[in-house]
Short mmCIF file of C-alpha atoms in Angstrom, two decimals:
data_model
loop_
_atom_site.label_atom_id
_atom_site.label_comp_id
_atom_site.label_asym_id
_atom_site.label_seq_id
_atom_site.Cartn_x
_atom_site.Cartn_y
_atom_site.Cartn_z
CA MET A 111 23.07 73.03 123.64
CA ALA A 112 21.79 69.56 122.34
CA PRO A 113 22.42 66.91 124.71
CA ASP A 114 26.01 64.30 123.40
CA GLY A 115 25.26 62.05 120.68
CA ALA A 116 22.00 64.24 119.79
CA PRO A 117 21.44 65.49 116.02
CA ARG A 118 22.90 69.45 115.67
CA ARG A 119 21.71 72.45 113.89
CA LEU A 120 21.58 72.34 110.56
CA LEU A 121 24.57 74.50 109.40
CA GLY A 122 27.91 75.13 111.46
CA ALA A 123 27.62 71.92 112.97
CA ARG A 124 30.61 69.57 113.61
CA ARG A 125 29.83 65.60 112.72
CA ARG A 126 31.61 63.04 115.21
CA PRO A 127 31.82 59.31 114.46
CA SER A 128 29.24 56.66 115.47
CA GLY A 129 29.02 52.99 115.28
CA LEU A 130 31.56 50.79 112.90
CA LEU A 131 30.41 48.73 110.30
CA LEU A 132 32.89 46.12 110.00
CA VAL A 133 33.40 44.66 106.29
CA ALA A 134 35.23 41.87 105.85
CA ALA A 135 38.24 42.05 103.41
CA CYS A 136 37.32 40.08 100.09
CA CYS A 137 39.39 37.58 98.56
CA ALA A 138 41.36 37.90 95.48
CA ALA A 139 39.12 36.30 92.98
CA ALA A 140 36.20 38.59 94.03
CA LEU A 141 38.63 41.51 93.79
CA ALA A 142 38.82 40.63 90.08
CA ALA A 143 35.24 40.95 89.47
CA LEU A 144 35.52 45.01 90.75
CA PRO A 145 36.13 46.97 87.95
CA GLN A 146 38.60 49.29 90.20
CA ALA A 147 40.37 46.36 92.32
CA ALA A 148 42.61 45.07 89.80
CA ALA A 149 45.20 48.03 90.47
CA ALA A 150 45.17 47.25 94.06
CA CYS A 151 45.97 43.39 94.01
CA GLN A 152 47.71 41.03 91.96
CA ALA A 153 46.01 37.33 91.27
CA ALA A 154 48.52 35.70 93.45
CA GLU A 155 47.97 37.93 96.39
CA GLN A 156 45.55 37.23 99.09
CA ALA A 157 43.05 38.89 101.42
CA ALA A 158 44.45 39.46 104.76
CA SER A 159 43.11 37.07 107.01
CA ASN A 160 42.95 39.26 110.29
CA TYR A 161 43.43 43.00 108.88
CA ARG A 162 40.32 44.52 108.49
CA LEU A 163 39.45 48.05 106.87
CA SER A 164 36.04 49.10 107.58
CA TYR A 165 33.93 51.75 106.49
CA VAL A 166 33.27 54.59 109.58
CA ASP A 167 30.10 56.85 109.23
CA GLU A 168 31.55 60.14 109.88
CA ALA A 169 29.21 62.37 107.92
CA VAL A 170 31.95 64.41 106.19
CA GLY A 171 30.92 64.65 102.91
CA PRO A 172 31.19 62.94 99.59
CA GLY A 173 35.09 64.27 98.96
CA LYS A 174 36.04 62.17 102.26
CA ALA A 175 35.96 58.56 103.88
CA CYS A 176 37.41 57.39 107.12
CA PHE A 177 38.36 53.71 107.86
CA SER A 178 38.55 51.61 110.95
CA LEU A 179 41.98 49.76 110.26
CA ALA A 180 42.25 47.30 113.09
CA VAL A 181 43.38 43.61 113.53
CA ALA A 182 41.39 41.07 114.63
CA ALA A 183 41.31 38.11 116.28
CA ASP A 184 43.90 35.25 115.72
CA CYS A 185 43.84 33.90 111.89
CA SER A 186 44.51 30.29 111.18
CA SER A 187 48.64 29.38 110.56
CA ASP A 188 47.57 27.87 107.83
CA ALA A 189 46.02 30.76 106.08
CA PRO A 190 48.19 31.78 102.85
CA CYS A 191 48.04 35.66 104.27
CA CYS A 192 47.92 35.31 108.01
CA LEU A 193 49.52 38.57 110.33
CA LYS A 194 49.16 37.98 113.41
CA SER A 195 48.62 41.28 115.81
CA GLU A 196 52.51 41.74 116.27
CA ALA A 197 53.09 42.30 112.76
CA LYS A 198 54.33 45.69 112.02
CA ILE A 199 53.15 47.61 108.62
CA LYS A 200 55.50 48.45 106.18
CA LYS A 201 53.17 50.48 103.66
CA LEU A 202 49.70 50.74 103.12
CA LEU A 203 48.82 51.52 99.29
CA LEU A 204 45.59 52.69 98.23
CA ALA A 205 44.59 51.96 94.43
CA PRO A 206 42.66 54.91 92.54
CA ASN A 207 40.11 54.31 89.82
CA SER A 208 42.02 53.73 86.58
CA ALA A 209 39.00 53.98 84.65
CA ASN A 210 39.12 57.57 85.61
CA PRO A 211 42.61 59.36 84.15
CA ALA A 212 42.00 62.00 86.85
CA CYS A 213 41.96 59.81 89.65
CA ILE A 214 45.59 58.07 88.37
CA SER A 215 47.32 62.01 87.30
CA ARG A 216 50.47 62.46 89.47
CA ASP A 217 49.97 65.54 89.67
CA ASN A 218 46.60 65.39 90.96
CA LEU A 219 47.21 62.83 93.20
CA LYS A 220 49.67 64.76 95.10
CA GLN A 221 46.71 66.73 96.44
CA LEU A 222 45.15 63.88 98.34
CA ARG A 223 45.45 63.95 101.98
CA VAL A 224 45.69 61.28 104.30
CA THR A 225 44.99 61.08 107.96
CA LEU A 226 45.76 58.56 110.67
CA ASN A 227 44.18 59.64 114.11
CA ALA A 228 43.36 63.06 112.84
CA ALA A 229 47.20 63.68 112.33
CA GLN A 230 48.26 64.11 108.33
CA THR A 231 50.74 61.31 107.07
CA GLN A 232 53.00 62.18 104.23
CA SER A 233 50.77 60.07 101.49
CA ARG A 234 52.19 60.57 98.02
CA PRO A 235 51.85 58.56 94.51
CA VAL A 236 53.57 55.80 94.04
CA LYS A 237 54.41 53.49 90.86
CA SER A 238 54.10 49.63 91.62
CA ASP A 239 54.24 46.80 88.86
CA GLY A 240 53.71 49.98 86.44
CA GLN A 241 50.12 50.79 88.28
CA GLN A 242 49.74 54.48 89.76
CA LEU A 243 48.89 53.90 93.56
CA VAL A 244 48.87 56.03 96.57
CA SER A 245 51.09 55.50 99.56
CA THR A 246 48.87 56.38 102.52
CA GLY A 247 52.20 56.90 104.82
CA ILE A 248 50.93 54.67 107.45
CA LYS A 249 53.48 52.03 108.89
CA GLY A 250 54.47 50.61 112.05
CA ALA A 251 52.43 48.52 114.88
CA LEU A 252 48.87 49.19 115.84
CA SER A 253 48.29 48.91 119.36
CA SER A 254 44.79 49.50 119.25
CA ASP A 255 42.03 50.58 116.18
CA ALA A 256 43.39 53.39 114.02
CA LEU A 257 41.22 55.92 112.26
CA VAL A 258 42.42 56.12 108.86
CA CYS A 259 40.63 59.07 106.92
CA VAL A 260 41.22 59.51 102.85
CA ASP A 261 40.28 63.11 101.49
CA THR A 262 39.95 63.77 98.04
CA SER A 263 37.91 66.99 97.94
CA ALA A 264 41.00 68.74 96.46
CA VAL A 265 42.00 66.50 93.46
CA PRO A 266 41.24 67.94 90.54
CA GLY A 267 38.17 65.69 88.50
CA CYS A 268 38.54 63.25 91.29
CA ASN A 269 37.08 65.10 94.31
CA THR A 270 34.56 62.28 95.75
CA ILE A 271 35.53 59.13 97.06
CA LYS A 272 32.96 57.57 94.30
CA LYS A 273 35.50 58.98 91.97
CA LEU A 274 38.60 57.90 93.56
CA CYS A 275 37.39 54.51 94.47
CA GLY A 276 33.73 53.35 93.21
CA ASP A 277 31.57 51.27 95.28
CA THR A 278 34.67 49.93 97.11
CA CYS A 279 38.25 51.67 98.61
CA SER A 280 40.99 48.60 97.41
CA PHE A 281 44.00 48.37 99.38
CA ARG A 282 47.69 46.87 99.58
CA LEU A 283 48.66 46.15 102.80
CA THR A 284 52.76 45.16 103.26
CA ALA A 285 53.66 43.60 106.51
CA ARG A 286 56.63 41.94 108.24
CA GLY A 287 55.69 39.32 110.95
CA PRO A 288 54.59 35.95 111.50
CA SER A 289 53.25 34.61 108.61
CA ARG A 290 52.59 30.87 108.65
CA GLY A 291 54.92 31.34 111.31
CA SER A 292 57.96 32.44 109.06
CA GLY A 293 58.55 35.77 110.32
CA LYS A 294 58.59 36.70 106.50
CA ARG A 295 57.08 39.57 104.75
CA ALA A 296 53.14 39.24 103.19
CA THR A 297 51.60 41.46 100.86
CA CYS A 298 47.63 41.11 101.37
CA CYS A 299 44.53 42.84 99.84
CA VAL A 300 42.45 44.84 101.97
CA ASN A 301 39.33 46.08 100.94
CA ALA A 302 36.39 48.45 102.33
CA ALA A 303 32.94 49.97 101.37
CA ALA A 304 33.07 53.35 100.23
CA GLY A 305 30.29 54.45 101.74
CA PRO A 306 27.58 53.26 104.48
CA PRO A 307 24.83 50.60 104.38
CA PRO A 308 21.53 51.04 102.63
CA PRO A 309 19.16 52.90 104.54
CA THR A 310 16.80 50.56 106.68
CA PRO A 311 13.56 50.26 104.91
CA GLY A 312 10.29 50.36 106.87
CA LYS A 313 7.57 52.85 107.61
CA PHE A 314 8.24 56.48 107.18
CA ASN A 315 6.99 58.86 110.33
CA LEU A 316 6.14 62.14 109.43
CA VAL A 317 4.40 64.12 112.53
CA THR A 318 2.90 68.17 111.83
CA ILE A 319 2.75 69.99 115.21
CA ASN A 320 1.02 73.80 114.90
CA VAL A 321 2.83 75.75 117.23
CA GLY A 322 0.55 78.94 116.73
CA THR A 323 -2.56 79.55 117.18
CA ASN A 324 -4.21 79.45 113.41
CA THR A 325 -5.86 76.65 112.23
CA SER A 326 -7.03 77.04 109.14
CA LEU A 327 -4.39 75.13 107.11
CA ASP A 328 -4.70 71.80 109.53
CA ALA A 329 -6.20 69.83 107.14
CA TYR A 330 -4.12 70.52 104.30
CA PHE A 331 -0.82 69.85 106.45
CA GLU A 332 -2.77 66.40 107.57
CA ALA A 333 -3.37 65.26 103.37
CA ALA A 334 0.46 66.65 102.70
CA ARG A 335 1.74 64.72 105.52
CA ALA A 336 0.22 61.33 104.38
CA ARG A 337 1.22 61.80 100.86
CA TRP A 338 5.10 62.28 101.59
CA GLU A 339 4.49 59.48 104.05
CA LYS A 340 3.38 57.40 100.90
CA ILE A 341 6.42 58.29 98.90
CA MET A 342 9.21 57.38 101.34
CA THR A 343 10.05 54.02 102.47
CA VAL A 344 12.83 54.57 104.98
CA ASP A 345 12.81 53.90 108.67
CA LEU A 346 15.08 56.50 109.98
CA ARG A 347 17.17 56.27 113.24
CA ASP A 348 14.71 57.50 116.16
CA GLU A 349 15.99 60.53 118.01
CA PRO A 350 15.57 60.79 122.01
CA ALA A 351 13.60 63.41 123.77
CA TYR A 352 14.75 67.15 123.35
CA GLU A 353 13.38 70.38 123.08
CA TRP A 354 13.51 70.47 119.18
CA TRP A 355 10.97 73.60 119.43
CA PRO A 356 10.41 76.11 122.61
CA GLY A 357 7.96 74.07 124.79
CA TYR A 358 7.91 71.14 122.75
CA SER A 359 10.57 68.29 124.06
CA MET A 360 9.32 64.89 122.74
CA PRO A 361 11.36 61.85 120.87
CA VAL A 362 11.34 62.07 116.90
CA ASP A 363 10.50 59.02 114.53
CA ASP A 364 11.01 60.07 111.80
CA VAL A 365 10.61 63.50 110.69
CA THR A 366 8.48 66.01 113.02
CA ILE A 367 7.56 69.75 111.18
CA PHE A 368 6.91 72.37 113.26
CA TYR A 369 4.65 74.95 111.62
CA GLN A 370 2.67 78.22 111.77
CA VAL A 371 0.68 81.19 110.35
CA ALA A 372 1.83 84.53 111.03
CA LYS A 373 2.36 87.77 109.03
CA ILE A 374 5.06 87.86 106.59
CA ASP A 375 4.67 90.78 103.88
CA GLY A 376 1.40 91.22 102.84
CA PRO A 377 -0.80 89.55 99.92
CA LEU A 378 0.62 87.75 97.30
CA GLU A 379 4.28 88.06 97.76
CA ILE A 380 5.96 85.66 99.90
CA LEU A 381 3.51 82.75 100.51
CA GLY A 382 5.63 80.85 102.69
CA MET A 383 9.36 79.54 103.59
CA ALA A 384 10.26 76.41 104.90
CA GLY A 385 13.38 74.04 105.27
CA PRO A 386 14.92 71.57 107.40
CA ASP A 387 16.68 72.48 111.01
CA TYR A 388 17.99 69.84 112.87
CA VAL A 389 19.56 66.77 111.14
CA ARG A 390 21.16 63.54 112.00
CA GLU A 391 24.85 62.55 112.71
CA ASP A 392 25.24 59.97 110.42
CA TYR A 393 26.48 59.44 106.62
CA TRP A 394 23.48 60.78 105.33
CA SER A 395 22.57 63.55 107.60
CA THR A 396 18.87 63.33 107.23
CA PRO A 397 16.67 65.91 108.62
CA VAL A 398 15.17 65.28 112.24
CA THR A 399 13.16 68.17 112.40
CA GLY A 400 11.72 71.13 110.17
CA VAL A 401 9.98 74.63 110.31
CA MET A 402 7.16 75.90 107.74
CA VAL A 403 5.51 79.50 108.29
CA PHE A 404 3.00 80.99 105.86
CA ASP A 405 1.80 84.67 105.54
CA ILE A 406 -1.85 84.96 107.22
CA ASP A 407 -2.65 87.74 104.54
CA ASP A 408 -2.50 85.17 101.82
CA LEU A 409 -5.09 82.51 103.50
CA ASP A 410 -7.89 83.82 101.62
CA THR A 411 -6.22 84.40 98.12
CA LEU A 412 -5.84 80.69 97.49
CA THR A 413 -8.14 77.76 96.91
CA PRO A 414 -7.69 74.79 98.33
CA ASP A 415 -6.52 72.64 96.05
CA GLN A 416 -3.77 75.09 95.61
CA TRP A 417 -3.41 75.41 99.44
CA LEU A 418 -2.52 71.74 99.32
CA ALA A 419 -0.02 72.31 96.67
CA VAL A 420 1.88 74.85 98.17
CA ILE A 421 1.70 73.02 101.68
CA LEU A 422 3.26 69.86 99.65
CA HIS A 423 5.73 72.14 98.31
CA GLU A 424 7.34 73.30 101.55
CA MET A 425 6.86 70.07 102.88
CA GLY A 426 9.15 68.87 100.14
CA HIS A 427 11.80 71.38 101.38
CA VAL A 428 11.78 70.48 104.77
CA LEU A 429 12.26 66.99 103.68
CA GLY A 430 15.46 68.54 102.03
CA ILE A 431 14.41 69.06 98.33
CA GLY A 432 16.14 72.13 97.27
CA SER A 433 17.70 73.01 100.72
CA PRO A 434 21.60 74.23 99.81
CA TYR A 435 22.89 72.13 102.50
CA TYR A 436 22.02 68.96 100.67
CA TRP A 437 21.98 70.11 97.13
CA GLU A 438 25.26 72.23 97.35
CA THR A 439 27.34 70.95 100.60
CA ARG A 440 26.32 67.43 101.29
CA HIS A 441 26.01 65.92 98.06
CA GLN A 442 27.49 68.57 95.83
CA CYS A 443 23.98 68.03 93.23
CA ILE A 444 24.80 71.65 92.18
CA SER A 445 27.67 73.90 91.73
CA SER A 446 27.94 77.42 93.46
CA CYS A 447 24.65 79.36 92.31
CA THR A 448 24.03 82.89 92.39
CA PRO A 449 20.04 83.93 92.23
CA GLU A 450 18.90 85.95 89.17
CA SER A 451 22.06 84.89 87.04
CA ASN A 452 19.96 83.00 84.19
CA VAL A 453 22.88 80.90 83.56
CA THR A 454 22.30 76.84 82.84
CA LEU A 455 22.92 75.33 86.02
CA PRO A 456 22.62 71.22 85.71
CA TYR A 457 21.53 68.97 88.71
CA THR A 458 23.86 65.85 88.78
CA CYS A 459 22.74 63.81 91.68
CA ALA A 460 22.40 60.11 89.80
CA ASN A 461 18.65 59.80 91.02
CA ALA A 462 16.80 62.42 89.95
CA ALA A 463 18.66 63.36 86.60
CA ARG A 464 18.40 59.73 86.07
CA GLU A 465 14.54 59.57 86.30
CA PHE A 466 14.15 63.07 84.44
CA ALA A 467 15.98 61.85 81.17
CA ALA A 468 13.97 59.03 81.36
CA LEU A 469 10.77 60.88 80.88
CA PRO A 470 9.06 61.67 77.67
CA GLY A 471 10.05 65.27 76.27
CA CYS A 472 12.65 65.51 78.77
CA GLY A 473 16.34 64.89 78.86
CA PRO A 474 19.17 64.98 78.68
CA THR A 475 20.11 67.38 81.50
CA LEU A 476 17.80 68.30 84.38
CA LEU A 477 18.27 71.84 85.31
CA VAL A 478 17.71 74.08 88.54
CA GLU A 479 15.93 77.31 88.25
CA THR A 480 18.24 80.28 87.98
CA GLU A 481 16.31 83.13 86.87
CA ALA A 482 13.93 83.61 89.60
CA PRO A 483 14.59 86.06 92.71
CA GLU A 484 16.51 84.89 96.03
CA GLY A 485 14.98 82.23 97.54
CA SER A 486 13.66 80.68 94.67
CA SER A 487 16.53 80.47 92.32
CA CYS A 488 18.71 77.45 93.08
CA GLY A 489 16.51 75.53 95.20
CA HIS A 490 13.73 74.51 92.62
CA TRP A 491 14.00 72.88 89.07
CA GLN A 492 13.83 75.17 86.32
CA GLU A 493 10.27 76.29 85.71
CA ARG A 494 10.74 77.05 82.15
CA LEU A 495 11.59 73.14 81.83
CA MET A 496 9.17 71.36 84.37
CA GLN A 497 6.25 73.93 84.29
CA ARG A 498 3.53 73.01 86.97
CA GLU A 499 5.89 69.96 88.97
CA LEU A 500 5.47 70.51 92.52
CA MET A 501 9.08 71.54 93.13
CA THR A 502 9.28 74.42 90.62
CA PRO A 503 9.41 77.89 92.21
CA TYR A 504 5.72 79.42 90.86
CA LEU A 505 2.28 78.80 91.47
CA SER A 506 -0.56 79.50 88.97
CA ARG A 507 -3.39 80.96 90.89
CA SER A 508 -5.56 78.49 88.90
CA ALA A 509 -3.38 75.37 88.92
CA LYS A 510 -5.70 72.73 90.83
CA GLY A 511 -2.64 70.72 92.34
CA MET A 512 0.61 70.18 90.90
CA PRO A 513 2.34 66.85 89.98
CA ILE A 514 4.88 65.05 92.22
CA SER A 515 6.79 63.86 89.31
CA ARG A 516 9.43 60.55 89.84
CA VAL A 517 12.15 63.33 89.56
CA THR A 518 11.26 65.05 92.53
CA ILE A 519 10.84 61.37 94.14
CA GLY A 520 14.50 61.06 92.87
CA GLY A 521 15.79 63.92 94.43
CA LEU A 522 14.29 62.51 97.63
CA GLU A 523 16.53 59.15 97.41
CA ASP A 524 19.53 61.15 96.32
CA ILE A 525 19.12 62.76 99.83
CA TYR A 526 17.91 60.04 101.89
CA GLY A 527 19.72 56.93 100.00
CA PRO A 528 19.14 53.96 97.50
CA GLY A 529 15.70 52.35 98.15
CA SER A 530 14.21 55.06 100.64
CA VAL A 531 11.60 55.95 98.34
CA ASP A 532 8.48 54.71 96.42
CA TYR A 533 8.50 55.79 92.56
CA THR A 534 5.14 53.97 91.84
CA GLN A 535 3.47 56.59 94.04
CA ALA A 536 4.59 59.60 91.45
CA ASP A 537 1.55 61.20 89.62
CA ILE A 538 1.72 61.19 85.32
CA TRP A 539 3.88 63.84 84.51
CA ASN A 540 6.23 64.45 81.82
CA CYS A 541 7.77 67.23 79.48
CA ASN A 542 5.38 66.86 76.93
CA ALA A 543 2.21 67.51 79.20
CA PRO A 544 1.53 71.41 78.49
CA ILE A 545 0.28 74.40 80.41
CA SER A 546 -3.69 73.94 79.85
CA ALA A 547 -5.16 76.63 77.73
CA GLY A 548 -7.64 78.83 79.33
CA ASP A 549 -7.79 80.34 82.68
CA GLU A 550 -4.55 79.05 83.71
CA ALA A 551 -2.82 80.23 80.78
CA SER A 552 -4.18 83.63 81.18
CA ALA A 553 -3.52 83.85 85.17
CA ARG A 554 0.34 83.17 84.62
CA LEU A 555 0.93 85.45 81.20
CA ASN A 556 -1.73 88.28 81.57
CA GLU A 557 -2.61 88.57 85.38
CA GLY A 558 0.86 88.69 86.92
CA LYS A 559 -0.99 86.22 89.34
CA VAL A 560 1.94 84.31 89.83
CA ILE A 561 2.94 83.56 93.86
CA LEU A 562 6.67 83.00 94.63
CA LEU A 563 7.26 79.94 97.22
CA GLU A 564 10.51 80.58 98.99
CA PRO A 565 12.59 77.89 100.92
CA LEU A 566 14.37 78.87 104.36
CA PRO A 567 17.34 81.19 103.31
CA ARG A 568 20.87 80.25 103.52
CA GLY A 569 22.13 80.50 107.17
CA ALA A 570 18.87 79.69 108.63
CA GLY A 571 18.87 77.14 111.43
CA SER A 572 22.35 78.30 112.61
CA GLY A 573 23.41 80.76 115.07
CA GLY A 574 20.61 81.01 118.39
CA ARG A 575 17.44 79.19 119.01
CA HIS A 576 14.48 79.24 117.24
CA GLY A 577 14.24 83.47 117.47
CA GLN A 578 15.86 82.75 114.22
CA LEU A 579 12.86 82.25 112.06
CA ASP A 580 11.29 85.74 113.83
CA GLY A 581 14.30 87.03 112.21
CA LEU A 582 13.62 85.75 108.56
CA ILE A 583 10.09 86.71 108.87
CA GLU A 584 11.01 90.35 109.89
CA ALA A 585 13.61 90.19 107.22
CA ALA A 586 10.99 89.39 104.47
CA ARG A 587 8.83 92.17 105.64
CA ALA A 588 11.46 94.86 105.26
CA LYS A 589 12.44 93.39 101.97
CA ALA A 590 8.45 94.33 100.93
CA ALA A 591 8.64 97.29 102.13
CA ALA A 592 11.46 98.26 100.24
CA LYS A 593 9.83 96.82 97.68
CA ARG A 594 6.73 98.78 97.49
CA SER A 595 8.82 102.10 98.16
CA ALA A 596 10.87 102.06 95.26
CA PRO A 597 10.08 104.39 92.36
#
């Protein structure tokens, strides 16, 4: 088991709060500038001068946010909304985004859940001054900091905190107690950021460690590592020493990849598998370590350019692109996906979708591959739409590298947060660039020399120690044997 406070394995792990980010309550004039804030506070109302709602880094998913509700030090008795520590909360109202009809539907808001220190409250939709608000059900005196969590994941059409609040969750707090020493009731605005602070800019360190005995691919790993390091511009939280891989105990700054060359399923079948293993316990849940394995039977079947493209591709999976955890669960970039379903599946996270729509000949909708077999469906850009781009599922036998587009770099920013990437590092690519004629086209169409790239399957990273990887290799071998013996 990982030590207390250390990252956990990717799937099946629970997160716990880390440090608090105190966000000062904003004044009424500032609230007026926010599109969602007007519903919470009227112009005559004031910002609470000593009550604070502060976003807590919970890493609980886009549908839930938690806040520390605390009473700060004494405030000035001259302040227009000075609620001292002995004041008792009469009600705490949350203002949903009035621009989204789904977020102000009374029936929908009945599905919103609020907890106070992990105990569910009697939250309910209410009307106040003609505005649709949510009564959080929180009242009484607070003897210490309280943890207030809002879960909107079950609210139809308003199932993320971003949809419910925008960038700022706006509350109206009514308390009775000393206000200017009068003891009368005061109603104040209290606001909190609806998400974490942006990632820390800085140098991104990517370490690759060969845990096998075959060193044939080491030079390509070094080149791929350097390429991704130039793209990433974020300094992730350092992790203390831990045995991330049997026999390998070390601190991690920022991501470490363990890789090996092993026998998988024979030549020209599954070329490699990769994915994140441990993730950080913070809002972004960024990878700490990852694993990559390549089939030894394919070492002599690819050119140097092809190997570099393949390792860049699989390293992209380790960094999170195409991982079910990030795409389906953590950030909900795609809906439920079934391999070989051949359905139209949009990718909806903002950055990659924006970059795709802006490229010549692309747009308006970025699609995810659903035609390919399991392992390549649901975790890559659609092959027909973005052919030859690095993070599509197929590699042409004669391809001389595969470009890293602004779309893929945007996909990383969707995982690591705003400002975490350098778009100037993208290769020149757009949807108007056709596949070249000649050898490459004939190899794709006539010879069947298309190699499947496969990310680590669902469920990898959970369960026991790193024997999980051996099980995946054995499963791939069995699948290939069954395919060869089928009539």
